[in-house]
PDB file of N, CA and C in Angstrom:
ATOM      1  N   GLU A 199       4.078 -35.611 108.609  1.00 76.00           N
ATOM      2  CA  GLU A 199       3.174 -35.536 107.108  1.00 76.00           C
ATOM      3  C   GLU A 199       3.568 -35.305 105.908  1.00 76.00           C
ATOM      4  N   PRO A 200       3.368 -36.071 104.789  1.00 85.00           N
ATOM      5  CA  PRO A 200       4.039 -35.767 103.637  1.00 85.00           C
ATOM      6  C   PRO A 200       3.702 -34.494 102.915  1.00 85.00           C
ATOM      7  N   GLU A 201       2.445 -33.957 103.282  1.00 89.00           N
ATOM      8  CA  GLU A 201       2.202 -32.316 102.396  1.00 89.00           C
ATOM      9  C   GLU A 201       2.769 -31.311 103.100  1.00 89.00           C
ATOM     10  N   PHE A 202       3.993 -31.544 104.171  1.00 88.00           N
ATOM     11  CA  PHE A 202       4.553 -30.485 104.247  1.00 88.00           C
ATOM     12  C   PHE A 202       6.165 -30.286 104.160  1.00 88.00           C
ATOM     13  N   ARG A 203       6.264 -31.323 103.138  1.00 90.00           N
ATOM     14  CA  ARG A 203       7.709 -31.528 102.594  1.00 90.00           C
ATOM     15  C   ARG A 203       7.657 -29.940 102.012  1.00 90.00           C
ATOM     16  N   GLU A 204       9.409 -29.929 101.440  1.00 91.00           N
ATOM     17  CA  GLU A 204       9.368 -29.001 100.729  1.00 91.00           C
ATOM     18  C   GLU A 204       8.911 -28.595  99.180  1.00 91.00           C
ATOM     19  N   VAL A 205       8.870 -27.474  98.916  1.00 91.00           N
ATOM     20  CA  VAL A 205       8.510 -27.231  97.535  1.00 91.00           C
ATOM     21  C   VAL A 205       9.435 -27.961  96.558  1.00 91.00           C
ATOM     22  N   HIS A 206       8.520 -28.880  95.867  1.00 93.00           N
ATOM     23  CA  HIS A 206       8.985 -29.168  94.564  1.00 93.00           C
ATOM     24  C   HIS A 206       9.430 -28.690  93.210  1.00 93.00           C
ATOM     25  N   ARG A 207      10.791 -28.405  93.236  1.00 93.00           N
ATOM     26  CA  ARG A 207      11.251 -27.508  92.268  1.00 93.00           C
ATOM     27  C   ARG A 207      11.145 -28.294  90.770  1.00 93.00           C
ATOM     28  N   GLY A 208      10.970 -29.668  90.687  1.00 94.00           N
ATOM     29  CA  GLY A 208      11.188 -30.009  89.510  1.00 94.00           C
ATOM     30  C   GLY A 208      12.387 -29.982  88.842  1.00 94.00           C
ATOM     31  N   ALA A 209      12.627 -29.712  87.374  1.00 93.00           N
ATOM     32  CA  ALA A 209      13.949 -29.629  86.709  1.00 93.00           C
ATOM     33  C   ALA A 209      14.821 -28.468  87.163  1.00 93.00           C
ATOM     34  N   TRP A 210      14.399 -27.763  88.057  1.00 93.00           N
ATOM     35  CA  TRP A 210      15.177 -26.747  89.069  1.00 93.00           C
ATOM     36  C   TRP A 210      16.002 -27.372  90.010  1.00 93.00           C
ATOM     37  N   ARG A 211      15.458 -28.766  90.422  1.00 94.00           N
ATOM     38  CA  ARG A 211      16.112 -29.508  91.535  1.00 94.00           C
ATOM     39  C   ARG A 211      17.708 -29.871  91.516  1.00 94.00           C
ATOM     40  N   GLU A 212      18.421 -29.201  92.169  1.00 92.00           N
ATOM     41  CA  GLU A 212      19.895 -29.596  92.633  1.00 92.00           C
ATOM     42  C   GLU A 212      20.526 -28.120  91.904  1.00 92.00           C
ATOM     43  N   ARG A 213      19.861 -27.172  91.791  1.00 94.00           N
ATOM     44  CA  ARG A 213      20.138 -26.257  91.222  1.00 94.00           C
ATOM     45  C   ARG A 213      20.015 -25.122  91.670  1.00 94.00           C
ATOM     46  N   SER A 214      20.932 -24.367  92.011  1.00 93.00           N
ATOM     47  CA  SER A 214      20.869 -22.826  92.747  1.00 93.00           C
ATOM     48  C   SER A 214      20.042 -22.027  91.909  1.00 93.00           C
ATOM     49  N   TRP A 215      19.317 -20.952  93.026  1.00 91.00           N
ATOM     50  CA  TRP A 215      18.630 -20.098  92.387  1.00 91.00           C
ATOM     51  C   TRP A 215      19.302 -18.708  91.369  1.00 91.00           C
ATOM     52  N   THR A 216      20.641 -18.891  92.242  1.00 94.00           N
ATOM     53  CA  THR A 216      21.504 -17.928  91.379  1.00 94.00           C
ATOM     54  C   THR A 216      21.774 -18.344  89.743  1.00 94.00           C
ATOM     55  N   GLU A 217      21.880 -19.963  89.431  1.00 95.00           N
ATOM     56  CA  GLU A 217      22.162 -20.590  88.561  1.00 95.00           C
ATOM     57  C   GLU A 217      20.616 -20.617  87.611  1.00 95.00           C
ATOM     58  N   ILE A 218      19.695 -20.483  88.088  1.00 94.00           N
ATOM     59  CA  ILE A 218      18.230 -20.513  87.689  1.00 94.00           C
ATOM     60  C   ILE A 218      18.461 -19.064  87.058  1.00 94.00           C
ATOM     61  N   GLU A 219      18.751 -18.071  87.968  1.00 93.00           N
ATOM     62  CA  GLU A 219      18.221 -16.899  87.451  1.00 93.00           C
ATOM     63  C   GLU A 219      19.258 -16.436  86.482  1.00 93.00           C
ATOM     64  N   ALA A 220      20.658 -16.394  86.523  1.00 95.00           N
ATOM     65  CA  ALA A 220      21.410 -16.172  85.262  1.00 95.00           C
ATOM     66  C   ALA A 220      21.238 -16.921  84.020  1.00 95.00           C
ATOM     67  N   GLU A 221      20.545 -17.737  83.897  1.00 93.00           N
ATOM     68  CA  GLU A 221      19.948 -18.866  82.439  1.00 93.00           C
ATOM     69  C   GLU A 221      18.791 -17.975  82.154  1.00 93.00           C
ATOM     70  N   LEU A 222      17.390 -17.758  83.150  1.00 93.00           N
ATOM     71  CA  LEU A 222      16.455 -17.027  83.049  1.00 93.00           C
ATOM     72  C   LEU A 222      16.093 -15.743  83.843  1.00 93.00           C
ATOM     73  N   PRO A 223      16.672 -15.000  83.680  1.00 95.00           N
ATOM     74  CA  PRO A 223      16.577 -13.612  84.328  1.00 95.00           C
ATOM     75  C   PRO A 223      15.411 -13.035  84.994  1.00 95.00           C
ATOM     76  N   GLY A 224      14.310 -13.049  85.998  1.00 94.00           N
ATOM     77  CA  GLY A 224      13.289 -12.608  86.283  1.00 94.00           C
ATOM     78  C   GLY A 224      12.621 -13.917  87.076  1.00 94.00           C
ATOM     79  N   VAL A 225      13.314 -14.879  86.511  1.00 92.00           N
ATOM     80  CA  VAL A 225      12.216 -16.243  87.027  1.00 92.00           C
ATOM     81  C   VAL A 225      11.706 -16.198  88.417  1.00 92.00           C
ATOM     82  N   PHE A 226      12.760 -15.710  89.314  1.00 90.00           N
ATOM     83  CA  PHE A 226      12.798 -16.281  90.986  1.00 90.00           C
ATOM     84  C   PHE A 226      11.781 -15.085  91.257  1.00 90.00           C
ATOM     85  N   ASP A 227      11.908 -13.884  90.925  1.00 92.00           N
ATOM     86  CA  ASP A 227      10.917 -12.945  91.041  1.00 92.00           C
ATOM     87  C   ASP A 227       9.409 -13.009  90.980  1.00 92.00           C
ATOM     88  N   ARG A 228       9.226 -13.554  89.564  1.00 92.00           N
ATOM     89  CA  ARG A 228       7.996 -14.070  89.218  1.00 92.00           C
ATOM     90  C   ARG A 228       7.580 -15.213  90.250  1.00 92.00           C
ATOM     91  N   PHE A 229       8.684 -16.366  90.347  1.00 90.00           N
ATOM     92  CA  PHE A 229       8.409 -17.282  91.042  1.00 90.00           C
ATOM     93  C   PHE A 229       7.669 -17.389  92.271  1.00 90.00           C
ATOM     94  N   VAL A 230       7.962 -16.092  93.277  1.00 89.00           N
ATOM     95  CA  VAL A 230       7.729 -15.922  94.454  1.00 89.00           C
ATOM     96  C   VAL A 230       6.948 -14.907  94.625  1.00 89.00           C
ATOM     97  N   SER A 231       6.609 -14.078  93.553  1.00 93.00           N
ATOM     98  CA  SER A 231       5.240 -12.677  93.404  1.00 93.00           C
ATOM     99  C   SER A 231       3.983 -13.007  92.529  1.00 93.00           C
ATOM    100  N   GLU A 232       4.277 -14.841  92.092  1.00 92.00           N
ATOM    101  CA  GLU A 232       2.976 -14.731  91.002  1.00 92.00           C
ATOM    102  C   GLU A 232       2.815 -16.453  91.541  1.00 92.00           C
ATOM    103  N   PRO A 233       1.660 -16.339  92.361  1.00 88.00           N
ATOM    104  CA  PRO A 233       1.178 -17.634  93.305  1.00 88.00           C
ATOM    105  C   PRO A 233       1.398 -19.283  92.299  1.00 88.00           C
ATOM    106  N   GLY A 234       0.725 -18.817  90.946  1.00 92.00           N
ATOM    107  CA  GLY A 234       0.754 -20.068  89.980  1.00 92.00           C
ATOM    108  C   GLY A 234       1.743 -20.016  89.439  1.00 92.00           C
ATOM    109  N   GLU A 235       2.990 -19.390  89.522  1.00 93.00           N
ATOM    110  CA  GLU A 235       3.967 -19.560  88.705  1.00 93.00           C
ATOM    111  C   GLU A 235       4.841 -21.108  89.278  1.00 93.00           C
ATOM    112  N   ARG A 236       5.133 -21.829  88.188  1.00 93.00           N
ATOM    113  CA  ARG A 236       5.583 -23.368  88.395  1.00 93.00           C
ATOM    114  C   ARG A 236       6.985 -23.424  87.875  1.00 93.00           C
ATOM    115  N   PRO A 237       7.979 -23.918  88.682  1.00 93.00           N
ATOM    116  CA  PRO A 237       9.107 -24.429  87.662  1.00 93.00           C
ATOM    117  C   PRO A 237       8.795 -25.916  86.622  1.00 93.00           C
ATOM    118  N   PRO A 238       9.394 -26.382  85.563  1.00 93.00           N
ATOM    119  CA  PRO A 238       9.107 -26.869  84.984  1.00 93.00           C
ATOM    120  C   PRO A 238       9.080 -28.614  85.846  1.00 93.00           C
ATOM    121  N   GLU A 239       8.152 -29.033  85.236  1.00 95.00           N
ATOM    122  CA  GLU A 239       7.949 -30.264  86.296  1.00 95.00           C
ATOM    123  C   GLU A 239       7.801 -30.242  87.888  1.00 95.00           C
ATOM    124  N   GLY A 240       7.514 -29.064  88.354  1.00 94.00           N
ATOM    125  CA  GLY A 240       7.380 -28.509  89.664  1.00 94.00           C
ATOM    126  C   GLY A 240       6.400 -28.093  90.383  1.00 94.00           C
ATOM    127  N   GLU A 241       5.900 -27.748  91.214  1.00 96.00           N
ATOM    128  CA  GLU A 241       5.030 -27.372  91.971  1.00 96.00           C
ATOM    129  C   GLU A 241       4.654 -25.892  92.199  1.00 96.00           C
ATOM    130  N   SER A 242       3.561 -24.852  92.116  1.00 95.00           N
ATOM    131  CA  SER A 242       3.681 -23.450  92.425  1.00 95.00           C
ATOM    132  C   SER A 242       3.633 -23.417  93.972  1.00 95.00           C
ATOM    133  N   LEU A 243       3.900 -22.303  94.300  1.00 94.00           N
ATOM    134  CA  LEU A 243       3.655 -21.983  95.773  1.00 94.00           C
ATOM    135  C   LEU A 243       2.168 -21.776  96.165  1.00 94.00           C
ATOM    136  N   LEU A 244       1.247 -22.034  95.476  1.00 95.00           N
ATOM    137  CA  LEU A 244      -0.055 -21.509  95.600  1.00 95.00           C
ATOM    138  C   LEU A 244      -0.366 -23.456  95.758  1.00 95.00           C
ATOM    139  N   GLU A 245       0.171 -24.324  95.306  1.00 95.00           N
ATOM    140  CA  GLU A 245       0.002 -25.448  95.327  1.00 95.00           C
ATOM    141  C   GLU A 245       0.507 -25.963  96.546  1.00 95.00           C
ATOM    142  N   VAL A 246       1.626 -25.644  97.378  1.00 94.00           N
ATOM    143  CA  VAL A 246       2.519 -26.093  98.387  1.00 94.00           C
ATOM    144  C   VAL A 246       1.274 -25.334  99.566  1.00 94.00           C
ATOM    145  N   ALA A 247       1.271 -24.405  99.193  1.00 94.00           N
ATOM    146  CA  ALA A 247       0.063 -23.573 100.319  1.00 94.00           C
ATOM    147  C   ALA A 247      -1.426 -24.851 100.469  1.00 94.00           C
ATOM    148  N   GLU A 248      -1.596 -24.894  99.233  1.00 94.00           N
ATOM    149  CA  GLU A 248      -2.889 -25.798  99.228  1.00 94.00           C
ATOM    150  C   GLU A 248      -2.878 -26.991 100.130  1.00 94.00           C
ATOM    151  N   ARG A 249      -1.779 -27.541  99.760  1.00 93.00           N
ATOM    152  CA  ARG A 249      -1.732 -29.112  99.965  1.00 93.00           C
ATOM    153  C   ARG A 249      -1.135 -28.708 101.875  1.00 93.00           C
ATOM    154  N   ALA A 250      -0.642 -28.022 102.175  1.00 93.00           N
ATOM    155  CA  ALA A 250      -0.128 -27.501 103.637  1.00 93.00           C
ATOM    156  C   ALA A 250      -1.633 -27.156 104.644  1.00 93.00           C
ATOM    157  N   ARG A 251      -2.238 -26.646 103.468  1.00 93.00           N
ATOM    158  CA  ARG A 251      -3.602 -26.149 104.548  1.00 93.00           C
ATOM    159  C   ARG A 251      -4.340 -27.231 104.576  1.00 93.00           C
ATOM    160  N   GLY A 252      -4.601 -28.360 103.900  1.00 92.00           N
ATOM    161  CA  GLY A 252      -5.277 -29.717 103.700  1.00 92.00           C
ATOM    162  C   GLY A 252      -4.956 -30.369 104.988  1.00 92.00           C
ATOM    163  N   ALA A 253      -3.228 -30.348 104.984  1.00 91.00           N
ATOM    164  CA  ALA A 253      -2.870 -31.143 105.928  1.00 91.00           C
ATOM    165  C   ALA A 253      -3.014 -30.425 107.566  1.00 91.00           C
ATOM    166  N   LEU A 254      -2.893 -29.074 107.506  1.00 89.00           N
ATOM    167  CA  LEU A 254      -3.426 -28.500 108.841  1.00 89.00           C
ATOM    168  C   LEU A 254      -4.852 -28.392 109.111  1.00 89.00           C
ATOM    169  N   ALA A 255      -5.459 -28.474 108.380  1.00 91.00           N
ATOM    170  CA  ALA A 255      -7.012 -28.905 108.433  1.00 91.00           C
ATOM    171  C   ALA A 255      -7.041 -30.336 109.309  1.00 91.00           C
ATOM    172  N   ARG A 256      -6.792 -31.244 108.724  1.00 91.00           N
ATOM    173  CA  ARG A 256      -6.598 -32.456 109.310  1.00 91.00           C
ATOM    174  C   ARG A 256      -6.029 -32.776 110.467  1.00 91.00           C
ATOM    175  N   LEU A 257      -5.004 -32.024 111.143  1.00 89.00           N
ATOM    176  CA  LEU A 257      -4.134 -32.307 112.287  1.00 89.00           C
ATOM    177  C   LEU A 257      -5.309 -31.559 113.495  1.00 89.00           C
ATOM    178  N   ARG A 258      -6.030 -30.385 112.877  1.00 89.00           N
ATOM    179  CA  ARG A 258      -6.751 -29.544 113.510  1.00 89.00           C
ATOM    180  C   ARG A 258      -8.368 -30.513 114.145  1.00 89.00           C
ATOM    181  N   ALA A 259      -8.437 -31.066 113.315  1.00 93.00           N
ATOM    182  CA  ALA A 259      -9.554 -31.908 113.602  1.00 93.00           C
ATOM    183  C   ALA A 259      -9.019 -33.138 114.136  1.00 93.00           C
ATOM    184  N   ALA A 260      -7.961 -33.720 113.827  1.00 92.00           N
ATOM    185  CA  ALA A 260      -7.747 -34.741 115.245  1.00 92.00           C
ATOM    186  C   ALA A 260      -7.160 -34.708 116.335  1.00 92.00           C
ATOM    187  N   HIS A 261      -6.843 -33.379 116.294  1.00 92.00           N
ATOM    188  CA  HIS A 261      -6.219 -32.651 118.031  1.00 92.00           C
ATOM    189  C   HIS A 261      -7.172 -31.560 118.060  1.00 92.00           C
ATOM    190  N   PRO A 262      -8.614 -31.709 118.873  1.00 88.00           N
ATOM    191  CA  PRO A 262      -9.215 -30.506 118.825  1.00 88.00           C
ATOM    192  C   PRO A 262      -8.398 -29.826 120.105  1.00 88.00           C
ATOM    193  N   SER A 263      -8.039 -30.122 121.105  1.00 87.00           N
ATOM    194  CA  SER A 263      -7.459 -29.496 122.220  1.00 87.00           C
ATOM    195  C   SER A 263      -6.644 -28.221 121.446  1.00 87.00           C
ATOM    196  N   GLY A 264      -6.159 -28.408 120.325  1.00 80.00           N
ATOM    197  CA  GLY A 264      -5.314 -27.276 119.585  1.00 80.00           C
ATOM    198  C   GLY A 264      -3.890 -27.149 119.824  1.00 80.00           C
ATOM    199  N   HIS A 265      -3.558 -28.675 120.824  1.00 86.00           N
ATOM    200  CA  HIS A 265      -1.965 -28.741 120.667  1.00 86.00           C
ATOM    201  C   HIS A 265      -1.305 -29.942 119.971  1.00 86.00           C
ATOM    202  N   VAL A 266      -0.780 -28.862 118.832  1.00 83.00           N
ATOM    203  CA  VAL A 266       0.197 -29.710 117.983  1.00 83.00           C
ATOM    204  C   VAL A 266       1.678 -28.894 117.778  1.00 83.00           C
ATOM    205  N   ALA A 267       2.408 -29.909 117.418  1.00 83.00           N
ATOM    206  CA  ALA A 267       3.872 -29.798 117.231  1.00 83.00           C
ATOM    207  C   ALA A 267       4.159 -30.267 116.133  1.00 83.00           C
ATOM    208  N   LEU A 268       4.997 -29.557 114.925  1.00 80.00           N
ATOM    209  CA  LEU A 268       5.620 -29.859 113.960  1.00 80.00           C
ATOM    210  C   LEU A 268       7.104 -30.028 114.009  1.00 80.00           C
ATOM    211  N   PHE A 269       7.735 -30.561 113.457  1.00 80.00           N
ATOM    212  CA  PHE A 269       9.166 -30.528 113.420  1.00 80.00           C
ATOM    213  C   PHE A 269       9.913 -30.993 111.948  1.00 80.00           C
ATOM    214  N   ALA A 270      10.759 -30.341 111.568  1.00 72.00           N
ATOM    215  CA  ALA A 270      11.446 -30.888 110.487  1.00 72.00           C
ATOM    216  C   ALA A 270      12.806 -31.359 110.518  1.00 72.00           C
TER     217      ALA A 270
END
């Protein structure tokens, strides 16, 4: 399911959190503590949760027995 892909980090992709934090002090803490905070051209953790929640709901509906396994 594409909805379970990792966080889209946008302009921060290919950069380590250490590099980003050196350039923008405090940005990592804001990103993880404020669900609506998003990297430039990326997505917030709130958006990640919303898309994953929707995919989980579809899986539950498709498998009423409740037995589902996800692998990355």
